[in-house]
Coordinates of C-alpha atoms and ligand atoms in Angstrom, one line a residue:
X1 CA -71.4 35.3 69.8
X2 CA -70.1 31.9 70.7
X3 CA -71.2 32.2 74.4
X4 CA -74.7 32.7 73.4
X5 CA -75.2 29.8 71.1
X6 CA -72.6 27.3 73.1
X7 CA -74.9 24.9 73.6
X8 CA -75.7 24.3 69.9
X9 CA -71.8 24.6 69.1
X10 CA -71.0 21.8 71.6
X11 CA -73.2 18.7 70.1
X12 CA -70.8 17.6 68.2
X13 CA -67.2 18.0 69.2
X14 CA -64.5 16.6 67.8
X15 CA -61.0 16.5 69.3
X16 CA -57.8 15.5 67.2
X17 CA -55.9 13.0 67.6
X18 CA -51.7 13.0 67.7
X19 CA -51.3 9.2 67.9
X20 CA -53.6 8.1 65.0
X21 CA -52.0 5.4 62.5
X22 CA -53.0 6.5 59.7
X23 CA -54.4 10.3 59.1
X24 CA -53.2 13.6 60.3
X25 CA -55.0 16.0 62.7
X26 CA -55.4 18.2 59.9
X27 CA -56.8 15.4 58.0
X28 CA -58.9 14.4 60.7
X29 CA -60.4 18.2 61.3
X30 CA -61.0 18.4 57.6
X31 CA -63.3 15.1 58.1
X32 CA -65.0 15.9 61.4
X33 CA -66.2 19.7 59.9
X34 CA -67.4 18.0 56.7
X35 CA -69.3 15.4 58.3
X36 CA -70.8 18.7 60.7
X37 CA -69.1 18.8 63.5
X38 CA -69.9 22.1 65.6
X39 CA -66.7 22.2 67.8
X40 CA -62.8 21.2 67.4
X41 CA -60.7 20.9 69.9
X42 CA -56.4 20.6 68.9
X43 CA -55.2 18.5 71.3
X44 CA -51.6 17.2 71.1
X45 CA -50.2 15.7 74.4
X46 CA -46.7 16.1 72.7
X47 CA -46.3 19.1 71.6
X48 CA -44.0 22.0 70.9
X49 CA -43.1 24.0 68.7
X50 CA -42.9 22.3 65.7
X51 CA -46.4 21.8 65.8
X52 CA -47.3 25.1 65.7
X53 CA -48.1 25.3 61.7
X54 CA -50.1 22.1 62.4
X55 CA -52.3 23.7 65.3
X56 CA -52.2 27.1 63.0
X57 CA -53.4 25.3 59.9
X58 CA -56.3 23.4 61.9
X59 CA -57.3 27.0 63.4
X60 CA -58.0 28.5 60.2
X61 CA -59.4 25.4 58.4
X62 CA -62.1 25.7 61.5
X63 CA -62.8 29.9 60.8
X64 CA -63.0 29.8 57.6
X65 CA -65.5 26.9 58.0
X66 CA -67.2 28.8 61.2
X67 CA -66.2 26.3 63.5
X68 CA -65.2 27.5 66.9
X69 CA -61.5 25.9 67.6
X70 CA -60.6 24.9 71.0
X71 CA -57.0 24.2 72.5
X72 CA -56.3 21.5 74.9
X73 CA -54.6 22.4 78.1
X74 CA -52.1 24.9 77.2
X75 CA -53.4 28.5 78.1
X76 CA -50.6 30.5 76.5
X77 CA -50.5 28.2 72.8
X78 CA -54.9 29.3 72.9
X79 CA -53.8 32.7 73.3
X80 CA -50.6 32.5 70.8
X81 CA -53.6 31.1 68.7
X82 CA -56.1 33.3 69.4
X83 CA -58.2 30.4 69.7
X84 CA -61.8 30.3 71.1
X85 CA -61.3 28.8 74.3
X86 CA -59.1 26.3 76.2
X87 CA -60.1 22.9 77.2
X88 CA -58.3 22.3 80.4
X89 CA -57.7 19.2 82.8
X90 CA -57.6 18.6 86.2
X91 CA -54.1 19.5 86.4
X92 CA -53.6 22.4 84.2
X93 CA -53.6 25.7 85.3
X94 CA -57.2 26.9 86.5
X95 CA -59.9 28.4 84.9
X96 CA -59.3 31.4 86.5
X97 CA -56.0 31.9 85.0
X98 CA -57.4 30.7 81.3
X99 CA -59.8 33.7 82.0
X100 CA -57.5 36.4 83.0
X101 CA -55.5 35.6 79.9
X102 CA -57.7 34.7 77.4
X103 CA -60.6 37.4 78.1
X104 CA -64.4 37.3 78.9
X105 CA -64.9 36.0 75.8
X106 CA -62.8 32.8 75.5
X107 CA -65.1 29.5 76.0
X108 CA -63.1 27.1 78.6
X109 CA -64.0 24.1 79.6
X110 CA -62.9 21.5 82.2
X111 CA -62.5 17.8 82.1
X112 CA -64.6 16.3 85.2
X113 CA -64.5 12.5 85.8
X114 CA -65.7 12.0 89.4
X115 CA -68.2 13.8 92.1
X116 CA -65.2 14.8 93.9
X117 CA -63.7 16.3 91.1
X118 CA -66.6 18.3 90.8
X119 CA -66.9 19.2 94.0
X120 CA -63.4 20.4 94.2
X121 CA -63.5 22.7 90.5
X122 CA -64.5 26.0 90.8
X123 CA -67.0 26.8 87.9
X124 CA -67.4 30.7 88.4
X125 CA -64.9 30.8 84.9
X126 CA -65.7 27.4 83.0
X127 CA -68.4 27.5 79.8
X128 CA -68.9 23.6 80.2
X129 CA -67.7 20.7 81.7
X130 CA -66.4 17.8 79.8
X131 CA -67.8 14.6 81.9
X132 CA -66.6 11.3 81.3
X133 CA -65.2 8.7 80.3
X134 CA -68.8 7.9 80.0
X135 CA -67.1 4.3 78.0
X136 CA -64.0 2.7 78.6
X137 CA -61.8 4.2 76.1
X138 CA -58.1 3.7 75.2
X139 CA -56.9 7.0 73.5
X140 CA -56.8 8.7 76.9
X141 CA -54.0 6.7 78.7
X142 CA -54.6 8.3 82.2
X143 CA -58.1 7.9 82.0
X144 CA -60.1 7.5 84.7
X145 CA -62.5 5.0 85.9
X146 CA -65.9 5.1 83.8
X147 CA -68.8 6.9 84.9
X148 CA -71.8 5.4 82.6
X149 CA -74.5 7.1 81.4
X150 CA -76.1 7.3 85.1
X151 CA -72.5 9.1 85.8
X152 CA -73.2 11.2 83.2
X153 CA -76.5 12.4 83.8
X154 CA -75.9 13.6 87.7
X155 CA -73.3 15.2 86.3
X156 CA -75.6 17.3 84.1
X157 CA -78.5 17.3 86.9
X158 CA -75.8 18.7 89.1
X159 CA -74.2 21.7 87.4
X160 CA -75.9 24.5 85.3
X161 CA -73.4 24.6 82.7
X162 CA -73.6 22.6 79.3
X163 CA -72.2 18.7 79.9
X164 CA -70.3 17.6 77.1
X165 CA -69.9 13.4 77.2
X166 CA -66.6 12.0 76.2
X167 CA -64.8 8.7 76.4
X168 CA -65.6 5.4 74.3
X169 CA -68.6 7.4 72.2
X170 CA -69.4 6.1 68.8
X171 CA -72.5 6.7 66.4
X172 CA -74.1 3.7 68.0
X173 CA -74.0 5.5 71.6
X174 CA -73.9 9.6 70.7
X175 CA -78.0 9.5 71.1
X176 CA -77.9 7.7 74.5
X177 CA -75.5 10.5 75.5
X178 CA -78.4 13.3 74.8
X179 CA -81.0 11.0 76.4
X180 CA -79.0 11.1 79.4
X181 CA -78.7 15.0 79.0
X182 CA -75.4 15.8 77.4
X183 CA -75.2 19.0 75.5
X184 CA -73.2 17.5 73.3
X185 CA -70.6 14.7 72.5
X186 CA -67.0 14.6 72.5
X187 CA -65.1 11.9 70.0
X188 CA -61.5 11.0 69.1
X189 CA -61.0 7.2 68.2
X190 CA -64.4 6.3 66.8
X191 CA -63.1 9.0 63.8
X192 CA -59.5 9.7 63.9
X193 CA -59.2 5.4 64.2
X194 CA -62.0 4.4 62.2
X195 CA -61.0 2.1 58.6
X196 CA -63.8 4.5 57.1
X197 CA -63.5 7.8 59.0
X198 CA -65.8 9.7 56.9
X199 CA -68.3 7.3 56.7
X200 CA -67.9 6.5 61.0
X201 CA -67.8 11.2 61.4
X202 CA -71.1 10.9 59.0
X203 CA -72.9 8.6 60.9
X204 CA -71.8 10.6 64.3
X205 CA -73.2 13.7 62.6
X206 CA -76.6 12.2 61.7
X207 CA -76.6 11.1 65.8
X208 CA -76.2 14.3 66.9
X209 CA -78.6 16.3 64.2
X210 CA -75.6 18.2 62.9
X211 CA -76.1 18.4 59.4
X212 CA -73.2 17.6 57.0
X213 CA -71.4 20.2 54.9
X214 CA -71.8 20.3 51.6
X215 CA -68.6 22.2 50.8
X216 CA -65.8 22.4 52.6
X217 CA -64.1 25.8 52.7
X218 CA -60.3 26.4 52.7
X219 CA -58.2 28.9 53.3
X220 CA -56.8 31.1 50.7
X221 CA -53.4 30.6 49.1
X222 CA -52.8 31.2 45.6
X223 CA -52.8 34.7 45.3
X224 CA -52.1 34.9 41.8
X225 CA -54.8 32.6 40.9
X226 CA -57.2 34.4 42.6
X227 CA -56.6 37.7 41.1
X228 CA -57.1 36.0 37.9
X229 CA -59.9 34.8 38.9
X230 CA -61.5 38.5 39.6
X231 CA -59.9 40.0 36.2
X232 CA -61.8 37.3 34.4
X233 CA -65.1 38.6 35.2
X234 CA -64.8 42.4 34.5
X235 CA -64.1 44.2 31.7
X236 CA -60.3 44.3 32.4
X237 CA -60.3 45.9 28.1
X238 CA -62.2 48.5 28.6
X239 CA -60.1 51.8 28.8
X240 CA -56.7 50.3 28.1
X241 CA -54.1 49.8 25.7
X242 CA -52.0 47.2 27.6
X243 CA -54.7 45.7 30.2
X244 CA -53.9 44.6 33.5
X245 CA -51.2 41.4 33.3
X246 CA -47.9 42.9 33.4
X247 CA -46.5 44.9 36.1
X248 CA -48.9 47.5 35.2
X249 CA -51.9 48.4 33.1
X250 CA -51.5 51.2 30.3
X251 CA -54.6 53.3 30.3
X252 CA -55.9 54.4 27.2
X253 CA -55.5 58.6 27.3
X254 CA -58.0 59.6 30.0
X255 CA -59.0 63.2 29.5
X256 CA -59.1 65.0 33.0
X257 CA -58.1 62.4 35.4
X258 CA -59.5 62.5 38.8
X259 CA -58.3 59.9 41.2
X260 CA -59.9 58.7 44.7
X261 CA -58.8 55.9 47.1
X262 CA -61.4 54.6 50.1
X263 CA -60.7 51.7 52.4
X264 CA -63.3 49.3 53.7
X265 CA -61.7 47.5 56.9
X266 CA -63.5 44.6 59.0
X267 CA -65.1 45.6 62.3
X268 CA -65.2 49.4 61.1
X269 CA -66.8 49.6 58.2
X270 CA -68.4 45.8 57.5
X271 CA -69.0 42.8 59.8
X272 CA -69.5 39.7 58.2
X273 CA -72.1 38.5 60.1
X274 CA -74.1 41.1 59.2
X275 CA -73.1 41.7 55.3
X276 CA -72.2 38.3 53.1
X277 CA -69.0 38.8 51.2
X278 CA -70.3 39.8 48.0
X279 CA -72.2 42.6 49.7
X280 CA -69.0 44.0 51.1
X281 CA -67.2 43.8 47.8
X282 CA -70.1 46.2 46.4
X283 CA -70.7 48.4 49.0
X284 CA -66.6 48.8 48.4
X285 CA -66.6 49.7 45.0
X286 CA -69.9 52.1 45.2
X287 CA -68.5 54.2 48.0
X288 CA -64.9 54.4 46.1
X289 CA -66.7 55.3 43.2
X290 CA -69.4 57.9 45.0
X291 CA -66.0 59.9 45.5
X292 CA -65.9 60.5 41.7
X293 CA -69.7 60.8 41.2
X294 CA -69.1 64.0 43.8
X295 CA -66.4 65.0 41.3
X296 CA -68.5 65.3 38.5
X297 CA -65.9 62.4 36.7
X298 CA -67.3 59.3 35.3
X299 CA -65.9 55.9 36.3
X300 CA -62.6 54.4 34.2
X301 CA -60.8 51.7 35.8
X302 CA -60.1 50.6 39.8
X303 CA -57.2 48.7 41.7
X304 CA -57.7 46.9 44.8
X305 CA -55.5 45.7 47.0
X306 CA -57.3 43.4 49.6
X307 CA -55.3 42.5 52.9
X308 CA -56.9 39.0 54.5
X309 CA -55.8 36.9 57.0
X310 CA -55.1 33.6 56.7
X311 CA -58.5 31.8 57.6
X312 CA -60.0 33.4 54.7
X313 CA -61.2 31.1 52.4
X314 CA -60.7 31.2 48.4
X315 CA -64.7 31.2 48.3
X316 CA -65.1 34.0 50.5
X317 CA -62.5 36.1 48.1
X318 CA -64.5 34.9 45.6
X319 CA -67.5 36.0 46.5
X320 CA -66.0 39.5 47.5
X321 CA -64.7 39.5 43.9
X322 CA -68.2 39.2 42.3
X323 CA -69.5 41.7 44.1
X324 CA -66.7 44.1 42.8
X325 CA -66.9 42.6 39.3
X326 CA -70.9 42.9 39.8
X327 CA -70.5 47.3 40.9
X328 CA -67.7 47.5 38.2
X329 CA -70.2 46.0 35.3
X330 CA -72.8 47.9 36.2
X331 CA -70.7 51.1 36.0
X332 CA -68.5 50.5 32.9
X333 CA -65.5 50.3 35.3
X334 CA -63.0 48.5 34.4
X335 CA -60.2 46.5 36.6
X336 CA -57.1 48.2 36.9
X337 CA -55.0 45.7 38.6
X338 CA -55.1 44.2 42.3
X339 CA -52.9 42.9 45.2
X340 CA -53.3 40.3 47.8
X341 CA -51.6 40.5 50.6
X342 CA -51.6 38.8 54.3
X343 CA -53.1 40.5 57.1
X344 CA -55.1 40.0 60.5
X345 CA -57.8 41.6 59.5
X346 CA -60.1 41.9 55.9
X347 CA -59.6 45.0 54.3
X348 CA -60.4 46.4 50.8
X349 CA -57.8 49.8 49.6
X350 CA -59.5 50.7 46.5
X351 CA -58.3 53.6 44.0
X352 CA -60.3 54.8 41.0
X353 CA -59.6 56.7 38.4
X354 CA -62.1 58.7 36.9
X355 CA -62.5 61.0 33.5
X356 CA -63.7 64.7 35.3
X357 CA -65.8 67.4 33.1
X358 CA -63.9 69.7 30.9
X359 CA -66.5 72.5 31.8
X360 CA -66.6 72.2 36.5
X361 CA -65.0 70.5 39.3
X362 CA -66.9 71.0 41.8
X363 CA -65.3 72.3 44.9
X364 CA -65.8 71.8 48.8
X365 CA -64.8 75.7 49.1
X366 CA -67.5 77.1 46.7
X367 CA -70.3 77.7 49.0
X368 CA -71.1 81.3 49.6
X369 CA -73.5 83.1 52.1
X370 CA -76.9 83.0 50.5
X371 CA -76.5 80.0 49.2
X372 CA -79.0 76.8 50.0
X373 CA -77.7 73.9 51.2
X374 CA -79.3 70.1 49.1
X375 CA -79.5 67.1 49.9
X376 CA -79.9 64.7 46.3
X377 CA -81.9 62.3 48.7
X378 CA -82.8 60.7 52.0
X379 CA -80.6 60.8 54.9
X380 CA -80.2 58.7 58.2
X381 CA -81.4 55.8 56.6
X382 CA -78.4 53.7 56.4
X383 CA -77.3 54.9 60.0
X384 CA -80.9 53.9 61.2
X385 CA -80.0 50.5 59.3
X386 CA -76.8 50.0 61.0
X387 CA -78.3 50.9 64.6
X388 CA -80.9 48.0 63.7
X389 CA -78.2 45.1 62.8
X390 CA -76.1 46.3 65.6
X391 CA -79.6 45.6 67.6
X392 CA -80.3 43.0 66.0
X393 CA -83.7 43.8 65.3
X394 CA -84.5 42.1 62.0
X395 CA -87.9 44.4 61.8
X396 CA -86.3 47.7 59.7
X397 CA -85.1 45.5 56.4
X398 CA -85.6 48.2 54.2
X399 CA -82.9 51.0 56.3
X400 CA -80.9 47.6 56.4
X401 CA -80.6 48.1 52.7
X402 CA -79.8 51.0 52.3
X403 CA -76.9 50.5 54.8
X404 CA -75.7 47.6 52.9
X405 CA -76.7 49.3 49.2
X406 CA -75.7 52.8 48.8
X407 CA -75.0 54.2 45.4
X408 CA -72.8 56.2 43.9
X409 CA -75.4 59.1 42.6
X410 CA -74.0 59.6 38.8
X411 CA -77.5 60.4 37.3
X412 CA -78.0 63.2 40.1
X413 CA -74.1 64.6 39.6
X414 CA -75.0 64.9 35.8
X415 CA -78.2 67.0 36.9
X416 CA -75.9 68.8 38.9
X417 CA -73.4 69.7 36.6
X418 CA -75.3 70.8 33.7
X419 CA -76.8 73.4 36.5
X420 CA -73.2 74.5 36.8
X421 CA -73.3 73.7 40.3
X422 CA -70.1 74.2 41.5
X423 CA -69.7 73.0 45.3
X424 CA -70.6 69.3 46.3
X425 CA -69.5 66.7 48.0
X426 CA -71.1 62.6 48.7
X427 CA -72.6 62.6 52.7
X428 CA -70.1 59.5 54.2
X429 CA -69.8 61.0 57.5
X430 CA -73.2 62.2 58.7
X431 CA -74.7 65.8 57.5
X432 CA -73.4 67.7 60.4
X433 CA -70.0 66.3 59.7
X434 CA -70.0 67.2 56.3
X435 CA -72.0 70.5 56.0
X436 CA -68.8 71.5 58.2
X437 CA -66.6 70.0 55.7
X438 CA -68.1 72.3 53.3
X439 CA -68.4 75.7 55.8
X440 CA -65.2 75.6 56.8
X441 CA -63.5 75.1 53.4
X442 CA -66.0 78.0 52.4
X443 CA -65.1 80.1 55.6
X444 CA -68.8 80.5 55.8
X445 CA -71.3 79.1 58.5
X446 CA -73.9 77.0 57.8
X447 CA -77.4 76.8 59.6
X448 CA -78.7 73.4 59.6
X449 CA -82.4 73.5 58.8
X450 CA -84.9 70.6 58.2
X451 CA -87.9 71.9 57.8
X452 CA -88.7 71.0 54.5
X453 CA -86.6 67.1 55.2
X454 CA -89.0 64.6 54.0
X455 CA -88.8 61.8 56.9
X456 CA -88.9 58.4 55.4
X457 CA -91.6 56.4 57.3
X458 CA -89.2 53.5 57.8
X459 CA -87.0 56.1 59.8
X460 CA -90.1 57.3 61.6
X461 CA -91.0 53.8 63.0
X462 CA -87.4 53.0 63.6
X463 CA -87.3 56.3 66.2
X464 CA -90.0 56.1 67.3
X465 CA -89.5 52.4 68.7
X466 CA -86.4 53.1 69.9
X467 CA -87.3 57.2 71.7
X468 CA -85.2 58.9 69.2
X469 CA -86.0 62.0 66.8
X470 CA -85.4 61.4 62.9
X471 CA -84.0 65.0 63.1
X472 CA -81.6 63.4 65.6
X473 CA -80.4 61.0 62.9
X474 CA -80.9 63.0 59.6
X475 CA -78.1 65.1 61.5
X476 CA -75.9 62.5 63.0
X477 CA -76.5 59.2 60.5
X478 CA -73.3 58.6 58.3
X479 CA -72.8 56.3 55.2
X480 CA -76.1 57.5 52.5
X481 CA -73.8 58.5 50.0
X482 CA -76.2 60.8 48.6
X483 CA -74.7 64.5 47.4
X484 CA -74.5 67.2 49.7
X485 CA -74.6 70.5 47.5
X486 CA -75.0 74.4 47.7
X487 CA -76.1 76.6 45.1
X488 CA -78.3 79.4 45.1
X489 CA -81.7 78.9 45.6
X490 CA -82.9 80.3 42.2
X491 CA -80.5 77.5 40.6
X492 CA -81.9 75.1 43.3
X493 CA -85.8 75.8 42.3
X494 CA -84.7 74.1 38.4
X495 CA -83.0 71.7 40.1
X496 CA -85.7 70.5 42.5
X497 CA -87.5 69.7 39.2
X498 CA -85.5 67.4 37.8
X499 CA -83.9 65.9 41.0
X500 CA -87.3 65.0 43.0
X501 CA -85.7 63.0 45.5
X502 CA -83.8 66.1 46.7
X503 CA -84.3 68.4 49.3
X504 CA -83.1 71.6 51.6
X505 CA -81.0 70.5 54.6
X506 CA -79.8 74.1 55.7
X507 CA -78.4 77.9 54.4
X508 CA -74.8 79.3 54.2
X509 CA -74.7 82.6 56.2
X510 CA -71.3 84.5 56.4
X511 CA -68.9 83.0 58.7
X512 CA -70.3 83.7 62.8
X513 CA -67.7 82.6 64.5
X514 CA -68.6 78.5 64.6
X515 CA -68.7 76.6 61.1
X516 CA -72.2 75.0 62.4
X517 CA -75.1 76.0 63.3
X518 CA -76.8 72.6 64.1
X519 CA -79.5 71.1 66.6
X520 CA -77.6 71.4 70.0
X521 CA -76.2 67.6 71.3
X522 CA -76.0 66.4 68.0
X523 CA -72.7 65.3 66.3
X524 CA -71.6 63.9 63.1
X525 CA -70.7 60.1 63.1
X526 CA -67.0 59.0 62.6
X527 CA -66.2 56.3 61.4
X528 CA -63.8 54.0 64.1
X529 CA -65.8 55.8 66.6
X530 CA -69.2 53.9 66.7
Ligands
TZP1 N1 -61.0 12.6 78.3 C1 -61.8 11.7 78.9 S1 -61.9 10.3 77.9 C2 -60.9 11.0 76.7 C3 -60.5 12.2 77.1 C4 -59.6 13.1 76.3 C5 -60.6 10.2 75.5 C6 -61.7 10.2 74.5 O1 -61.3 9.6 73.3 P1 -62.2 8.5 72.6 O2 -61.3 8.0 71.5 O3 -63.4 9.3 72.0 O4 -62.6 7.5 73.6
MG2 MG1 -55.6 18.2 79.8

């Protein structure tokens, strides 16, 4: 992601200082990203290990603000980082070993300050050069003689990469930089030494065109506060005798308790450059809460435990919160109780507990030959949305929603219970997948069957752009959430009536030696296995 937009991300790059008077490096980032710098670079020309928190702290002050973080010359603290890239001199280690250590997708970038320089770095495994000092400066003691702004630009005319300009660059010269064809600008002094460093970054930031922020984000720390924060907005009363605040919550009696747990984990099941926080804090509680919709039990009260790594910011929690508290109001759920705990990647556990029907629980091993096999509604769509972000093709919004938006189907469980319905289960992991969920707890064999599948026209545009059949999908495409069900088809023709969404995806047949009987090529999604 970085690679592709580099260019952008290096106009405005700031590099910390270790031998400023007055403010810290932190300090300084916190400045430079408010004032919109694109790019940070930690650079400490004394340091060891007692730094580390320092260089750690700056790190996640620049994710959780979306500001690539850079490491000055040491390869191995980058990598110990897992920091974007490594900024390396003349004399550090090359390129090619930055490469080989840090991966394919690790920016680096090499200082240049002469033609022979240049002539002698190989640039096969460098992102951009850093060319300069374009002005005399006196932060960098070893500095090399000045090349000017004529210096500058033959630098740029020579090489193909992006030419960042550093040395001696203040607001007054940032734009003379870009008219002499940097990518971007590199400062220390003219912020980290400035009497006004804010007001000097600010003025820097207008030069380049890098907007200001108007919020800074930082990362979280006060879990307790922040679980407060989410009981305050849902109805943490509702259900309970003794609501969440002590060690635990005493539920008021819940009559036929069913209980479910789902997990929502970064990179498998969300990304957050495709979903906003909030979205993945609903989409969490509507798939927890689908399990108990399948279960014919109504929603009472859900724990979550989230696991986030440090650069998380309190905002971003918070935002995850109100799309939980937003899913929980709008299904009379209340909150349970939550846990925060550090980890290196975002992940929701969620648990519910829900109050089941005296009368059914429906069962994955109640299908019987003869049977039909439902669908409550549409299926593929939310695959076909997921294929389009992971394309980013911004032209299928509508199967992007449904991706993002599934919901729990109560009203169509209630339809389905009062028919007495007695084997269902909510689609997650693709029809196939789960149609053999149901034959083999059944011991039966199911024949898929989509004759009468209703293909949305979304879907139909979205194959046929891409040469693939909606069958193809309807099969394979996890994550609609809608109820799977068998029942006879007599039951089914009542049914059908009142569920009009709802449709026949295949027929149980006594058990033929293989569970499914499906299109051939065609396999149910897993999740981790994308
Ligand atoms: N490399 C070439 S000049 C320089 C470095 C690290 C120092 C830039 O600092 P300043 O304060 O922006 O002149
Ligand atoms: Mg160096």
């Amino acid at each position: 992601m970085l690679k592709q937009d580099l260019k952008k991300a290096l106009r405005f790059y700031f590099i910390t200082d270790d031998k400023a008077p007055a403010i810290e490096p932190l300090a300084q980032a916190k400045i430079a990203i408010k004032a919109g710098a694109t790019i940070i670079q930690y650079r400490n020309k004394s340091f060891s290990s007692g730094y580390f928190r320092e260089a750690e702290e700056i790190r996640d002050l620049c994710r959780c603000n979306g500001v690539p973080f850079i490491v000055n010359d040491n390869i191995l603290l980058a990598k110990a980082l897992s920091a974007d890239g490594v900024h390396l001199g003349q004399d550090d280690e090359s390129p090619a070993a930055a490469r080989k250590i840090l991966g394919t997708e690790a920016v680096i970038g090499i200082s240049v300050s002469n033609p022979d320089e240049l002539g002698r770095t190989s640039l096969s495994d460098c992102d951009y050069i850093g060319a300069g000092p374009v002005f005399a400066t006196s932060t960098k003691e070893d500095a090399k003689k000045e090349i000017g702004l004529s210096g500058l630009q033959s630098f740029a005319e020579k090489v193909s990469l992006p030419v960042v300009a550093i040395g001696g660059i203040t607001a007054t010269t940032a734009q003379s930089c870009f008219l002499h064809k940097a990518a971007g600008i590199a400062v220390i002094s003219s912020i980290s030494r400035a009497s006004d460093p804010l007001q000097e970054a600010l003025k820097i930031g207008s030069a380049c065109s890098c907007p200001a922020r108007s919020l800074l984000y930082t990362p979280w720390n006060d879990e307790f506060g922040l679980i407060e924060k989410l009981l305050k907005n849902v109805p943490a009363a509702l259900n309970m005798i003794v609501p969440p605040g002590d060690d635990a919550c005493l539920l008021a009696p819940v009559s036929n308790p069913v209980v479910t747990t789902d997990t929502q984990r970064e990179g498998v099941h969300f990304r957050l450059n495709w979903q906003t926080p909030e979205e993945v804090g609903i989409k969490a509680v509507e798939v927890t809460l689908s399990d108990l919709a399948a279960c014919y039990a109504r929603p009472v009260t859900l724990f979550i435990n989230l696991s986030l790594p440090s650069y998380v910011s309190d905002s971003m929690i918070e935002e995850i919160y109100k799309g939980v508290a937003g899913s929980l109001n709008r299904h009379e759920c209340s909150l349970g109780g939550g846990n925060i705990s550090a980890g290196n990647q975002i992940s929701l556990d969620l648990f519910a507990v829900g109050t089941g029907r005296n009368d059914i629980f429906p069962k994955r091993s109640n299908a019987r030959p003869g049977y039909g096999l439902y669908s409550t509604g549409p299926l593929g769509l939310a695959r076909a949305g997921l294929e389009s972000l992971i394309k980013n093709d911004p032209g299928f919004k509508d199967l992007v929603l449904k991706f993002k938006f599934p919901e729990a189907r109560f009203d169509a469980a209630q339809i389905l219970a009062e028919a007495g319905v007695d084997c269902v289960m909510d689609i997650s992991d693709g029809l196939a997948g789960d149609a053999g969920h149901i034959a083999k707890a059944s011991g039966i064999t199911v024949e898929l069957d989509l004759m009468s599948c209703p293909f949305d026209p979304s879907l139909v545009s979205f194959c046929r752009k891409y040469g693939k059949k909606p069958e193809e999908i309807v099969v394979a495409g996890g994550e609609d959430y809608e109820l799977l069900f068998a029942c006879r088809p007599d039951i089914y023709k009542t049914i059908s009536k009142k569920l009009k969404g709802s449709f026949q995806v295949g027929r149980c047949l006594p058990f033929t030696g293989k569970h499914i009987i499906s299109i051939p090529g065609i396999d149910s999604f897993q999740h981790g296995k994308k």
